[in-house]
mmCIF file of C-alpha atoms in Angstrom:
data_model
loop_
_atom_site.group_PDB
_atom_site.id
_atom_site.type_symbol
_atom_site.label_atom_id
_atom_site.label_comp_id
_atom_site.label_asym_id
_atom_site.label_seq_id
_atom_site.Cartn_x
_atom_site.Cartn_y
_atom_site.Cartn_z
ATOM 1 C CA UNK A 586 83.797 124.920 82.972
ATOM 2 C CA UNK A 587 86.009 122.425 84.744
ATOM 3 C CA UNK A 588 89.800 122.435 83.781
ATOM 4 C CA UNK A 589 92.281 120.273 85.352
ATOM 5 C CA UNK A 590 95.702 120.417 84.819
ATOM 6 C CA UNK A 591 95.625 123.332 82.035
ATOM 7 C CA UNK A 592 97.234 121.347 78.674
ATOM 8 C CA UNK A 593 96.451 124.183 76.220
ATOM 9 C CA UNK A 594 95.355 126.851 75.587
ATOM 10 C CA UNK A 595 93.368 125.520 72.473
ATOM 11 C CA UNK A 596 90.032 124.211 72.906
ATOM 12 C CA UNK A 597 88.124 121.961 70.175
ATOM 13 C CA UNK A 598 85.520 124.642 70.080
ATOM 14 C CA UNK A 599 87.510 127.390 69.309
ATOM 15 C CA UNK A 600 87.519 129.056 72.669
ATOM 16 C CA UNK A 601 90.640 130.017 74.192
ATOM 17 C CA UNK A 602 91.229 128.959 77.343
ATOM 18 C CA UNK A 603 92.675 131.460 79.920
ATOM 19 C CA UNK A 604 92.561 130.674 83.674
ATOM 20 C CA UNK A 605 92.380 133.098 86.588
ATOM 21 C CA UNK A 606 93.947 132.375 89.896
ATOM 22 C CA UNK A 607 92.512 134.042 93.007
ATOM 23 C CA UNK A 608 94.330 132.280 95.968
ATOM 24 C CA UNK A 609 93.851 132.689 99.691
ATOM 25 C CA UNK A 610 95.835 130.466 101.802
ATOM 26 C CA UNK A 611 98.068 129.914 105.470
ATOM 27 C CA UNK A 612 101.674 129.898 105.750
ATOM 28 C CA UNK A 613 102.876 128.105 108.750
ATOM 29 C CA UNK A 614 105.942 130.374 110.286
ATOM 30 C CA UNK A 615 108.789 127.932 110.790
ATOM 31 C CA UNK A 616 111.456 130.508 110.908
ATOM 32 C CA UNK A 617 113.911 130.586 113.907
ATOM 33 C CA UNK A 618 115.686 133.922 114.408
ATOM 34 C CA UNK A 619 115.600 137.444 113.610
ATOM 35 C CA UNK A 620 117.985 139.497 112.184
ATOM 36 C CA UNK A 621 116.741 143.258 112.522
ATOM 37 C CA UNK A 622 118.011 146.090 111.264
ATOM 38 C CA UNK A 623 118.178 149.977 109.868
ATOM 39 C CA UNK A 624 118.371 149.777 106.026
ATOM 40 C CA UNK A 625 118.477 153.350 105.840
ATOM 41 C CA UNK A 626 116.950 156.897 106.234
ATOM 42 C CA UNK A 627 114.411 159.123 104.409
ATOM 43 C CA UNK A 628 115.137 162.767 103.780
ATOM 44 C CA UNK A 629 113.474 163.290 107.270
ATOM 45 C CA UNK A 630 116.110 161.101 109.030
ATOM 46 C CA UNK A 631 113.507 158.879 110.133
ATOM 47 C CA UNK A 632 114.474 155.190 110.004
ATOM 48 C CA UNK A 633 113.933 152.250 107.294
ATOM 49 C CA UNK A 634 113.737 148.674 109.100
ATOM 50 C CA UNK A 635 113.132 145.537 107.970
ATOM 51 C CA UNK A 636 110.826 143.971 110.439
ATOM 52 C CA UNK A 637 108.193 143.660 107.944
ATOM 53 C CA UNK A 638 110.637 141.260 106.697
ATOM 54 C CA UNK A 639 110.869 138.926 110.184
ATOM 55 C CA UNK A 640 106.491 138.870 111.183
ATOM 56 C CA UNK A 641 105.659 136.324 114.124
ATOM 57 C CA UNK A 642 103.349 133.893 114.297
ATOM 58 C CA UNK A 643 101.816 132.433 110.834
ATOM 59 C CA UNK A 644 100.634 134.246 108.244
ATOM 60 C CA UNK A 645 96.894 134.822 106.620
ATOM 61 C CA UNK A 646 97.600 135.577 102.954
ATOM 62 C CA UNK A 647 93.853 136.512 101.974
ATOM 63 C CA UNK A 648 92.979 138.128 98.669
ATOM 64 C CA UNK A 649 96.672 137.960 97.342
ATOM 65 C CA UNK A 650 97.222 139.379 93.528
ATOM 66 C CA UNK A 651 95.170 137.855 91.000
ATOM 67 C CA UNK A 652 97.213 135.439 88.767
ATOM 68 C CA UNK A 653 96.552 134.416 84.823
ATOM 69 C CA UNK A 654 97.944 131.143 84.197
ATOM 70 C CA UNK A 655 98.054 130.752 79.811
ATOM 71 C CA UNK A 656 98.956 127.410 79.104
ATOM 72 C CA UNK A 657 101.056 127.270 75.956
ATOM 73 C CA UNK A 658 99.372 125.854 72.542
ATOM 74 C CA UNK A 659 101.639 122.597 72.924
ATOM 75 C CA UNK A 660 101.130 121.317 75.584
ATOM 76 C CA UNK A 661 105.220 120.239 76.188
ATOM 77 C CA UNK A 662 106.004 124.056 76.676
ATOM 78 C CA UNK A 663 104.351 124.087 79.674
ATOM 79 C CA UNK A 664 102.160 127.504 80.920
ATOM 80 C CA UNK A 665 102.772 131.093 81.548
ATOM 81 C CA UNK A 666 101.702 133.016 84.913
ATOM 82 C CA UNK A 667 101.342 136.566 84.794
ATOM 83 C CA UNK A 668 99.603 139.020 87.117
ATOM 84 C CA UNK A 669 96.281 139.838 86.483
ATOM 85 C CA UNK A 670 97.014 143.856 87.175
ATOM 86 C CA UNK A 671 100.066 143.877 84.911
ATOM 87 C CA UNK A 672 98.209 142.008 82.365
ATOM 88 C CA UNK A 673 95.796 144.645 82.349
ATOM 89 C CA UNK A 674 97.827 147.416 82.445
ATOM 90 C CA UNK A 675 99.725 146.018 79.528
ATOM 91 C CA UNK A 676 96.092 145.632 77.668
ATOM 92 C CA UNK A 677 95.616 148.946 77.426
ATOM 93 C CA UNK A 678 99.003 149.875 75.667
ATOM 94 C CA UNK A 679 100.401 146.747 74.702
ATOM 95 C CA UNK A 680 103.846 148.466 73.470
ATOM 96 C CA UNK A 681 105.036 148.501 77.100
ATOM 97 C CA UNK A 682 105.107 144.943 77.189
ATOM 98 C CA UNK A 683 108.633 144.234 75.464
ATOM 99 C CA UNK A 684 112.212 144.201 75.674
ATOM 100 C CA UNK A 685 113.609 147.793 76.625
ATOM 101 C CA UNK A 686 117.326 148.195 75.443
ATOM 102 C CA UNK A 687 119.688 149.864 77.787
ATOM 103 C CA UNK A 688 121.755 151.626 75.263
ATOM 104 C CA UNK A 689 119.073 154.456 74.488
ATOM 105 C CA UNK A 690 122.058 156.875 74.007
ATOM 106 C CA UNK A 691 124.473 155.138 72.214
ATOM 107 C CA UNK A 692 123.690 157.565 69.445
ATOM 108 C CA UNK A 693 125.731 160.150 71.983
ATOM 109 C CA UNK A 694 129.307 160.573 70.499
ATOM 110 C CA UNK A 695 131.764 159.777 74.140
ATOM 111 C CA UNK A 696 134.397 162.776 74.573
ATOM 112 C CA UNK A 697 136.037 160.070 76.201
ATOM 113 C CA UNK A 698 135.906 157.908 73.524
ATOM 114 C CA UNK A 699 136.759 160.609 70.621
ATOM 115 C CA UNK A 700 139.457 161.634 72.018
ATOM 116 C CA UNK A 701 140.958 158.373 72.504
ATOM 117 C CA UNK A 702 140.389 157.604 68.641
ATOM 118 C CA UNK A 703 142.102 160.597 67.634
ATOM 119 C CA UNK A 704 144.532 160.651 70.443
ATOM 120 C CA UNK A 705 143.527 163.525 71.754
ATOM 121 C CA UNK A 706 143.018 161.795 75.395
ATOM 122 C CA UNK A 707 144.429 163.500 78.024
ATOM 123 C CA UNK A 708 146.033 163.047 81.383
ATOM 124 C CA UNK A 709 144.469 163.541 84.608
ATOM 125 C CA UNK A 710 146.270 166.989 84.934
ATOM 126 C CA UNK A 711 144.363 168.519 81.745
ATOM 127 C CA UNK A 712 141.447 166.871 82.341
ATOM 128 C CA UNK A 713 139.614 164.555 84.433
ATOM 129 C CA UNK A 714 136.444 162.118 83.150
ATOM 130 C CA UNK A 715 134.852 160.485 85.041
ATOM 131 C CA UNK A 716 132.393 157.047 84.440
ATOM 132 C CA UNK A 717 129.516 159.068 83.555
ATOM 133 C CA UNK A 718 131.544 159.691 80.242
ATOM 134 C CA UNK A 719 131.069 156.208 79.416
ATOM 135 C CA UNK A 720 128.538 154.672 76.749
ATOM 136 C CA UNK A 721 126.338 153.180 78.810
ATOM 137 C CA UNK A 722 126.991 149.439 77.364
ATOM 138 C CA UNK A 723 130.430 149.856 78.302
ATOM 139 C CA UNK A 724 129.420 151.275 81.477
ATOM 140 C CA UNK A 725 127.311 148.077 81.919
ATOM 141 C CA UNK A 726 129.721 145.789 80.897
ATOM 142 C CA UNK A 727 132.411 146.860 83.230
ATOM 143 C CA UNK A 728 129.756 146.348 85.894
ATOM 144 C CA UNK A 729 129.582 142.809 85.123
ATOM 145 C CA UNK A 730 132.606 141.416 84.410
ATOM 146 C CA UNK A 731 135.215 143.682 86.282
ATOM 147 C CA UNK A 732 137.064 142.400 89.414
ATOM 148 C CA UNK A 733 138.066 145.630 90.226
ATOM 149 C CA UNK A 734 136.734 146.458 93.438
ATOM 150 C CA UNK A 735 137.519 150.243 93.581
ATOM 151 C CA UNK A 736 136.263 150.335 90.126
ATOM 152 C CA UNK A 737 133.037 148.499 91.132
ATOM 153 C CA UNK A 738 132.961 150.984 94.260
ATOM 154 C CA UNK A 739 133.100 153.913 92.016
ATOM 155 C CA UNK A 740 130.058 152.409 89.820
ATOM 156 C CA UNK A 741 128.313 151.807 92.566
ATOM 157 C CA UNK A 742 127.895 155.493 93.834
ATOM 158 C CA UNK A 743 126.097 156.551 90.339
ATOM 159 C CA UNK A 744 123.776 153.443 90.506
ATOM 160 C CA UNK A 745 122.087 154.799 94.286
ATOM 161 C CA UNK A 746 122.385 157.044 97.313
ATOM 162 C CA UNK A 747 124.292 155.185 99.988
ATOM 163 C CA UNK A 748 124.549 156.416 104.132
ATOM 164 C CA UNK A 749 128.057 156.434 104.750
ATOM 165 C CA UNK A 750 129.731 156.206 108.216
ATOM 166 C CA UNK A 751 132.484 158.543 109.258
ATOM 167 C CA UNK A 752 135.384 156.369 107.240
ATOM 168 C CA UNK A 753 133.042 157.075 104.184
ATOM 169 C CA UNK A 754 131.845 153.302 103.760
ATOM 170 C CA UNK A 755 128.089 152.460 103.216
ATOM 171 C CA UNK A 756 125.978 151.611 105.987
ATOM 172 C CA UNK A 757 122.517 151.716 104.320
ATOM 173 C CA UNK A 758 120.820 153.187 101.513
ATOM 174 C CA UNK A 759 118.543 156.798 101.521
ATOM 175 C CA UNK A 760 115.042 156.223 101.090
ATOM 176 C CA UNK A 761 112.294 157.772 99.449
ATOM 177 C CA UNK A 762 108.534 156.968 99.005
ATOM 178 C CA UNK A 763 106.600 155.940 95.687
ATOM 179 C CA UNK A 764 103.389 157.000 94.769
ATOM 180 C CA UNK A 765 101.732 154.841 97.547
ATOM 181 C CA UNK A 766 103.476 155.809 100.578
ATOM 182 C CA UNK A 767 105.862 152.815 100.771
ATOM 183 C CA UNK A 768 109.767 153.029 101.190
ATOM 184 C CA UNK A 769 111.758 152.077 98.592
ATOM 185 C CA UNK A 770 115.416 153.120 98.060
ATOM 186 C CA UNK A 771 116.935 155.845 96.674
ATOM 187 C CA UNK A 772 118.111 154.405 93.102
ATOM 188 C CA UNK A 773 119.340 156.533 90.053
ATOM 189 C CA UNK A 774 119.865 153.070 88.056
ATOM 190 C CA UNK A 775 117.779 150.463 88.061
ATOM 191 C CA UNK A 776 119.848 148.415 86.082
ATOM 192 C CA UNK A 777 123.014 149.080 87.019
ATOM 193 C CA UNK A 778 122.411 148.783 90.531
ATOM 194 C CA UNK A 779 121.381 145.152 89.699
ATOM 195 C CA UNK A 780 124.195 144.643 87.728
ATOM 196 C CA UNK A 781 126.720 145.534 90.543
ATOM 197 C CA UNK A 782 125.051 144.094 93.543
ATOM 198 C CA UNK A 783 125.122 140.639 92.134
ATOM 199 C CA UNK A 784 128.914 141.173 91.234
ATOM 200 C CA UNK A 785 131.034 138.787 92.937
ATOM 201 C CA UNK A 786 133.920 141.520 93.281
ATOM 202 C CA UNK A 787 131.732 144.221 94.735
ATOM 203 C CA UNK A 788 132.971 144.629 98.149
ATOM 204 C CA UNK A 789 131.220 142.656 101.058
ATOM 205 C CA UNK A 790 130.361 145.949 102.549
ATOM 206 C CA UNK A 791 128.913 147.200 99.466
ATOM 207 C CA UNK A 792 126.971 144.287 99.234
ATOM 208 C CA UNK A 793 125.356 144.323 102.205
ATOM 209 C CA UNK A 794 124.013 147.876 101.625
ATOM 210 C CA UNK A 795 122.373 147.424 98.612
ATOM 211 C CA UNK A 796 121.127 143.702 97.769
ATOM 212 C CA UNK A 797 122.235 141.216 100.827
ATOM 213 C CA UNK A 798 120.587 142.506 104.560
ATOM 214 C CA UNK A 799 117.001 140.856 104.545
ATOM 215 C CA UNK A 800 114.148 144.174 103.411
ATOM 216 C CA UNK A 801 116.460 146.141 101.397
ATOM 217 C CA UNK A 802 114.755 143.848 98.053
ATOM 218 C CA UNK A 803 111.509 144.086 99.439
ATOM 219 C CA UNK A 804 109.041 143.189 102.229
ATOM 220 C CA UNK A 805 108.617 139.992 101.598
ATOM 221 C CA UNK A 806 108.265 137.873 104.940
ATOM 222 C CA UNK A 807 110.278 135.109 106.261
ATOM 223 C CA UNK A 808 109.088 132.142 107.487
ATOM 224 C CA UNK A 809 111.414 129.683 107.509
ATOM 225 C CA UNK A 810 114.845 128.780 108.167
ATOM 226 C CA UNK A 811 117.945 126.449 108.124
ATOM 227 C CA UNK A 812 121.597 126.906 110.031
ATOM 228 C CA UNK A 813 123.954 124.322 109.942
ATOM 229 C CA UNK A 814 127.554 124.990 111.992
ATOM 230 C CA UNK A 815 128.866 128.226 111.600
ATOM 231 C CA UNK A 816 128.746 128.142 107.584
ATOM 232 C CA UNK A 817 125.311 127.469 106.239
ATOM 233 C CA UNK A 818 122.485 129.687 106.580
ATOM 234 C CA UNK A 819 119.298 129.611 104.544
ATOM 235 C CA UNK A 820 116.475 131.814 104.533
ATOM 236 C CA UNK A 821 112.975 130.903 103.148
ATOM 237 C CA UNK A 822 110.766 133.874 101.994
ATOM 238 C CA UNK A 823 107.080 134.011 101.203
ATOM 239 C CA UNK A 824 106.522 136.235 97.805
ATOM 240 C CA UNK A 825 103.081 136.996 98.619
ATOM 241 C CA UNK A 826 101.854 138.918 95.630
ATOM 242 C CA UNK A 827 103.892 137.294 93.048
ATOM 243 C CA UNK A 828 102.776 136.022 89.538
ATOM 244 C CA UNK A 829 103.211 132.213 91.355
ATOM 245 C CA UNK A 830 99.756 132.186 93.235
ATOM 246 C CA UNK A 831 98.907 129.847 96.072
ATOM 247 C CA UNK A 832 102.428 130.656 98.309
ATOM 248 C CA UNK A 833 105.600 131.387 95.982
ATOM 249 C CA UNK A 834 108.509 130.578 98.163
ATOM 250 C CA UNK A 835 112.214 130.949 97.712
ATOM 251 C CA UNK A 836 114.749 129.567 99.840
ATOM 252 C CA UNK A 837 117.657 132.232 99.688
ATOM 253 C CA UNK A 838 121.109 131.993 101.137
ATOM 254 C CA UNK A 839 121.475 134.150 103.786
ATOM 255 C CA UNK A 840 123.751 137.596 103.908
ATOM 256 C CA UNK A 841 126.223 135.976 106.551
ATOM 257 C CA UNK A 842 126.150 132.868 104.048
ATOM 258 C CA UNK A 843 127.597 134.194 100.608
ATOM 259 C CA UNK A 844 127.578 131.824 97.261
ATOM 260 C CA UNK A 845 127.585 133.427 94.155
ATOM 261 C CA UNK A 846 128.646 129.879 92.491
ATOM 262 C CA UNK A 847 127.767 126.085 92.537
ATOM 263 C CA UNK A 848 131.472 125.711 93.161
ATOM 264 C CA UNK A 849 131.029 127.307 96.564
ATOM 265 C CA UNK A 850 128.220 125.245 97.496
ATOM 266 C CA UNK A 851 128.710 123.058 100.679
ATOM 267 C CA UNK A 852 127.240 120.057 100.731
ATOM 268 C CA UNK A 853 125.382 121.269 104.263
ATOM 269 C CA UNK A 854 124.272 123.944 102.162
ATOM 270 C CA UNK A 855 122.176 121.844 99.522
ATOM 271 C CA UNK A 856 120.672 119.959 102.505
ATOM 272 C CA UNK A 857 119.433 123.364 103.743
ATOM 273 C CA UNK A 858 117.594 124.480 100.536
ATOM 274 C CA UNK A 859 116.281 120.814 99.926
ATOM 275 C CA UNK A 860 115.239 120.917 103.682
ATOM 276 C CA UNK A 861 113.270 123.907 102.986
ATOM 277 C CA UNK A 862 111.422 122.586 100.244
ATOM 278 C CA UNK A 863 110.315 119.308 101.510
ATOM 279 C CA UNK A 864 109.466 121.269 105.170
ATOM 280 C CA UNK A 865 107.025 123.423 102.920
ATOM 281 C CA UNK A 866 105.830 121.102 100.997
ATOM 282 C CA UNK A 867 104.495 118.741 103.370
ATOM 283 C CA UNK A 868 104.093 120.970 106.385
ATOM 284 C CA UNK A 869 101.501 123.100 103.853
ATOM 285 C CA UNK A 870 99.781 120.070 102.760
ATOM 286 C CA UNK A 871 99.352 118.849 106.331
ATOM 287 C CA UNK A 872 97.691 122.258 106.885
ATOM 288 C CA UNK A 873 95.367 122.133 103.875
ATOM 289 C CA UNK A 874 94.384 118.349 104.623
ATOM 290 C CA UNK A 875 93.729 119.341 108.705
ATOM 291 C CA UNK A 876 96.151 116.857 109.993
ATOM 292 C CA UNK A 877 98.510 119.687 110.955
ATOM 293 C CA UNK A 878 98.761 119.017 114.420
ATOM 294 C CA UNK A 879 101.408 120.651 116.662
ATOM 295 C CA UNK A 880 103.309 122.096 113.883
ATOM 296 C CA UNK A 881 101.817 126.033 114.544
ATOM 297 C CA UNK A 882 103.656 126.155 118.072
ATOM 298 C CA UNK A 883 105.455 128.516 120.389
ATOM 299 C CA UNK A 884 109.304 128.687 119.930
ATOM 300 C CA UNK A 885 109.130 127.538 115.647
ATOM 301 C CA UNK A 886 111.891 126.182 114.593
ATOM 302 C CA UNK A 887 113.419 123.973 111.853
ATOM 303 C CA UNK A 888 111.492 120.391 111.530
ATOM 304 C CA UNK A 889 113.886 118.089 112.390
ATOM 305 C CA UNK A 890 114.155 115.424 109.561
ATOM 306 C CA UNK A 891 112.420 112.236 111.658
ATOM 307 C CA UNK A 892 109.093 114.913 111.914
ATOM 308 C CA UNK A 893 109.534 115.831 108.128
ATOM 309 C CA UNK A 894 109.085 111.918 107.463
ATOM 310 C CA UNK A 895 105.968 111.396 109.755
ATOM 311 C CA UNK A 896 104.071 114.176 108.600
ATOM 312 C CA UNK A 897 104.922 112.871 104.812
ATOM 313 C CA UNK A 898 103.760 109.453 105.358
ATOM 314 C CA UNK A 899 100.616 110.602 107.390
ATOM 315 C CA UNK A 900 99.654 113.230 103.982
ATOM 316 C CA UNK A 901 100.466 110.139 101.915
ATOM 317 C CA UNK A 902 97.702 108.355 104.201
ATOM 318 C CA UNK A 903 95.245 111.187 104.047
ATOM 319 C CA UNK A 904 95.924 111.995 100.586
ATOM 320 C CA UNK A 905 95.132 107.803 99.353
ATOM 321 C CA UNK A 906 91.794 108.095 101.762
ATOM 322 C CA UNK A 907 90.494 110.727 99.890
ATOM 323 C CA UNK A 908 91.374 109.744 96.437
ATOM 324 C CA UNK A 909 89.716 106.231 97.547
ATOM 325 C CA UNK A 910 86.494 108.442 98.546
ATOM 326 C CA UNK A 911 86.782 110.582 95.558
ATOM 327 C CA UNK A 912 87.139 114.078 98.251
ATOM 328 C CA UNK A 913 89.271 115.982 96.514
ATOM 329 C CA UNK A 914 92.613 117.193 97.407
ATOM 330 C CA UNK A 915 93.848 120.706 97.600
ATOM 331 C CA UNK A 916 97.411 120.701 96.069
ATOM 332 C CA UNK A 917 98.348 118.198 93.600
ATOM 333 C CA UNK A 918 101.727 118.926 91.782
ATOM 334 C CA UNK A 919 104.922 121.518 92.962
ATOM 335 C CA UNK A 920 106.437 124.064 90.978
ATOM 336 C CA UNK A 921 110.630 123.826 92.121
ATOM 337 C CA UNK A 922 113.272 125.261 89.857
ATOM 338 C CA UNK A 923 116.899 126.408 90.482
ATOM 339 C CA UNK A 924 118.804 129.866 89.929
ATOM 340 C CA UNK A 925 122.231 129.922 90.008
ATOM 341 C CA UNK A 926 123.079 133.491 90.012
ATOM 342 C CA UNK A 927 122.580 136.755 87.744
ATOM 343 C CA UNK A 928 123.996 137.367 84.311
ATOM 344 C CA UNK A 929 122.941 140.709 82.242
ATOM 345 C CA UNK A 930 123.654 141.341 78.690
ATOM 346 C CA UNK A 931 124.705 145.159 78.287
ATOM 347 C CA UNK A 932 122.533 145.574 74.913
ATOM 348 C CA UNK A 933 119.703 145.667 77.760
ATOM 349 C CA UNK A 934 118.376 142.179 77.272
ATOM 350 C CA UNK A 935 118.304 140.685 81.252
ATOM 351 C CA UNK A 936 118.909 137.053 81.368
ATOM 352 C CA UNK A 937 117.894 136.823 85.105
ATOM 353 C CA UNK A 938 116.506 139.669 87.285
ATOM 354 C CA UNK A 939 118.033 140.242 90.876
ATOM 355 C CA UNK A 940 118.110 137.871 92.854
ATOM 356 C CA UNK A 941 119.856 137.087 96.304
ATOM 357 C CA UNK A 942 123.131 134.768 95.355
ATOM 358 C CA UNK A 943 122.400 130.946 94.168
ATOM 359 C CA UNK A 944 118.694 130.366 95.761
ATOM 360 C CA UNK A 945 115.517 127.686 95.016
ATOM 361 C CA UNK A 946 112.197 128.797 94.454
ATOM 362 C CA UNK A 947 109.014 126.681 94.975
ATOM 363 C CA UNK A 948 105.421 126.789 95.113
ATOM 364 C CA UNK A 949 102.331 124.324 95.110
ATOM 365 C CA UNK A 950 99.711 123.921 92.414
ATOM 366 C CA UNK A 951 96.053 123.281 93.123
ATOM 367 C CA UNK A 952 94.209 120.532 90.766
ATOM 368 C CA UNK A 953 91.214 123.159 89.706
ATOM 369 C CA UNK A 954 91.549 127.067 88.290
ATOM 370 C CA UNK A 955 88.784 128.897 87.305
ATOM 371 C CA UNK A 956 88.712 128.797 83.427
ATOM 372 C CA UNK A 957 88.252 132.920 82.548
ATOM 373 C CA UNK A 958 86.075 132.370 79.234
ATOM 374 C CA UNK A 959 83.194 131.162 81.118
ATOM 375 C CA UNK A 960 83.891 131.995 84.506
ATOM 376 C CA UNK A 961 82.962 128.228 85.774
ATOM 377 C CA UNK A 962 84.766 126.700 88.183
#
């Protein structure tokens, strides 16, 4: 069975219409620098780095995660992507696939808060609470919308391990390994470490530690980049196994390159992301079509703007020739969207998950997907 662009999910017949991703592609690596670094220890002392996070040369992405894409029953709503694991997973006990609220143990009575409703709250002589004492809503609240930066400080400790220097500020995060083998750091909330890490107020230093320094969020590579001055700095990452198939990219600013807000936006900056996206864009289509020549080259670096424009005219070329001989193309539409930073609701409802400041994510679509009721293709 032969399905275009997915409309659907209804079909006249009855059948519904599911289709299965499998993607296999080349990135081209059009990054420029590296910025290594420790992220932390294990319990061994033995160092966490993120060069995963800065590979050289370009990247073979073969057998990445299977991908459903569900298109909605009207059509105007667009389609759904989900991994094909997860969706699995969630097959077999469907309750896990829901909203989990964050306030489990509301039904806790607070000392702290008892005592202040029947005054019986004491000083810090008598007795001393601390923020564990706090309903976890409230706790979760103050995370989000508190400029206090000792308070947000404070929070931060009960949220994940930190490696502190001599002067007792963080330098990195522990580390500890998940049922695989692989790194990942030492959190004791999920959630709240979220919540403060994308907090304007939480100290720079803080910051860094926990969401900011490239591979502390994860190993995804990066392969392209964009520096303008001493002000902007963008970073392009490759989400290899995400529920985007075919090359999810996100264009990040960078941890020396802070906006939490379109207000701080430069204008250099939006030229950076929008660079990023039109540099992928055509500079992956020139690969898929084979008229890529000279872009995979020693010392990658940014395309300049008058080599962005030649290789888009000569795709345009290559991409009329074939439609003329009825070849087919590889990629015909983008996915591009916007985030403009995190917001978290403390009834446990997430509006956003992590992400790295104000960013752009983008990804290209191919014309045909496997249809999963029949299997054609």
């Amino acid at each position: 069975m032969n399905q275009d662009i997915l409309c659907t999910c209804i079909d006249p017949s009855g059948v519904f219409i599911c289709a299965l991703h499998e993607p296999s592609y080349k990135v081209v690596n059009l990054r420029r620098t590296e910025t290594l670094a420790v992220l932390g220890h294990d319990s061994d002392g033995n160092a966490i780095n993120n060069r995963v996070n800065f590979p050289r040369g370009d990247l073979v992405i073969n057998n990445a995660g299977k991908v459903y894409e569900i298109p909605n029953a009207f059509p105007f709503w667009g389609a759904t992507y989900i991994l094909y694991d997860q969706a699995e997973q969630f097959s077999k006990d469907p309750k896990r696939l829901g909203f989990r609220r964050s306030d489990e143990g509301s039904g806790r009575r607070s000392p702290l808060l008892e005592d202040l409703l029947n005054g019986r709250l004491k000083g810090s002589n008598e007795r001393a609470y601390s923020l564990k004492d706090l309903p976890r809503p409230v706790l979760l609240s103050l995370a989000q919308t508190s400029r206090d930066s000792r308070l947000l400080k404070a929070m931060a400790h009960l949220a994940c391990k930190f490696e502190l220097d001599d002067s007792g500020n963080p330098v990195g995060v522990k580390y500890e390994y998940d049922e695989l083998g692989h790194p990942k750091p030492v959190l004791f909330d999920q959630e709240l470490f979220d919540v403060i890490g994308n907090n304007m107020a939480c100290p720079y230093n803080y910051k860094l530690a926990m969401v900011l320094i490239p591979g502390i969020q994860g190993s995804s590579p990066i392969v392209g980049e964009y520096a303008s001055g001493c002000k902007t700095h963008v970073w392009e990452y490759l989400r290899a196994d995400s529920y985007i198939p075919w090359g999810h990219y996100a264009s990040n600013m960078a941890h020396d390159c802070v906006r939490y807000r379109a207000a701080e936006l430069l204008p250099d900056d939006i030229t950076g992301l929008r660079h990023l996206y039109y540099q992928r864009v055509y500079t992956q289509m020139a690969v898929n079509l084979d008229i890529a020549k000279g872009i995979s080259r020693e010392g990658r670096n940014t395309l300049p703007v008058a080599e962005i424009e030649s290789m888009r005219q000569s795709v345009l070329k290559e991409v009329a020739k074939r439609l003329e001989s009825g070849e087919g193309l590889p990629y015909t539409a983008t996915l591009w969207g916007w985030n403009y930073g995190f917001d978290f609701s403390p009834s446990g409802y997430r509006l956003h998950a992590s992400h790295q400041q104000i960013h752009q994510q983008f990804a290209l679509i191919p014309p045909n997907v496997k249809s999963v009721d029949t299997g054609g293709a």
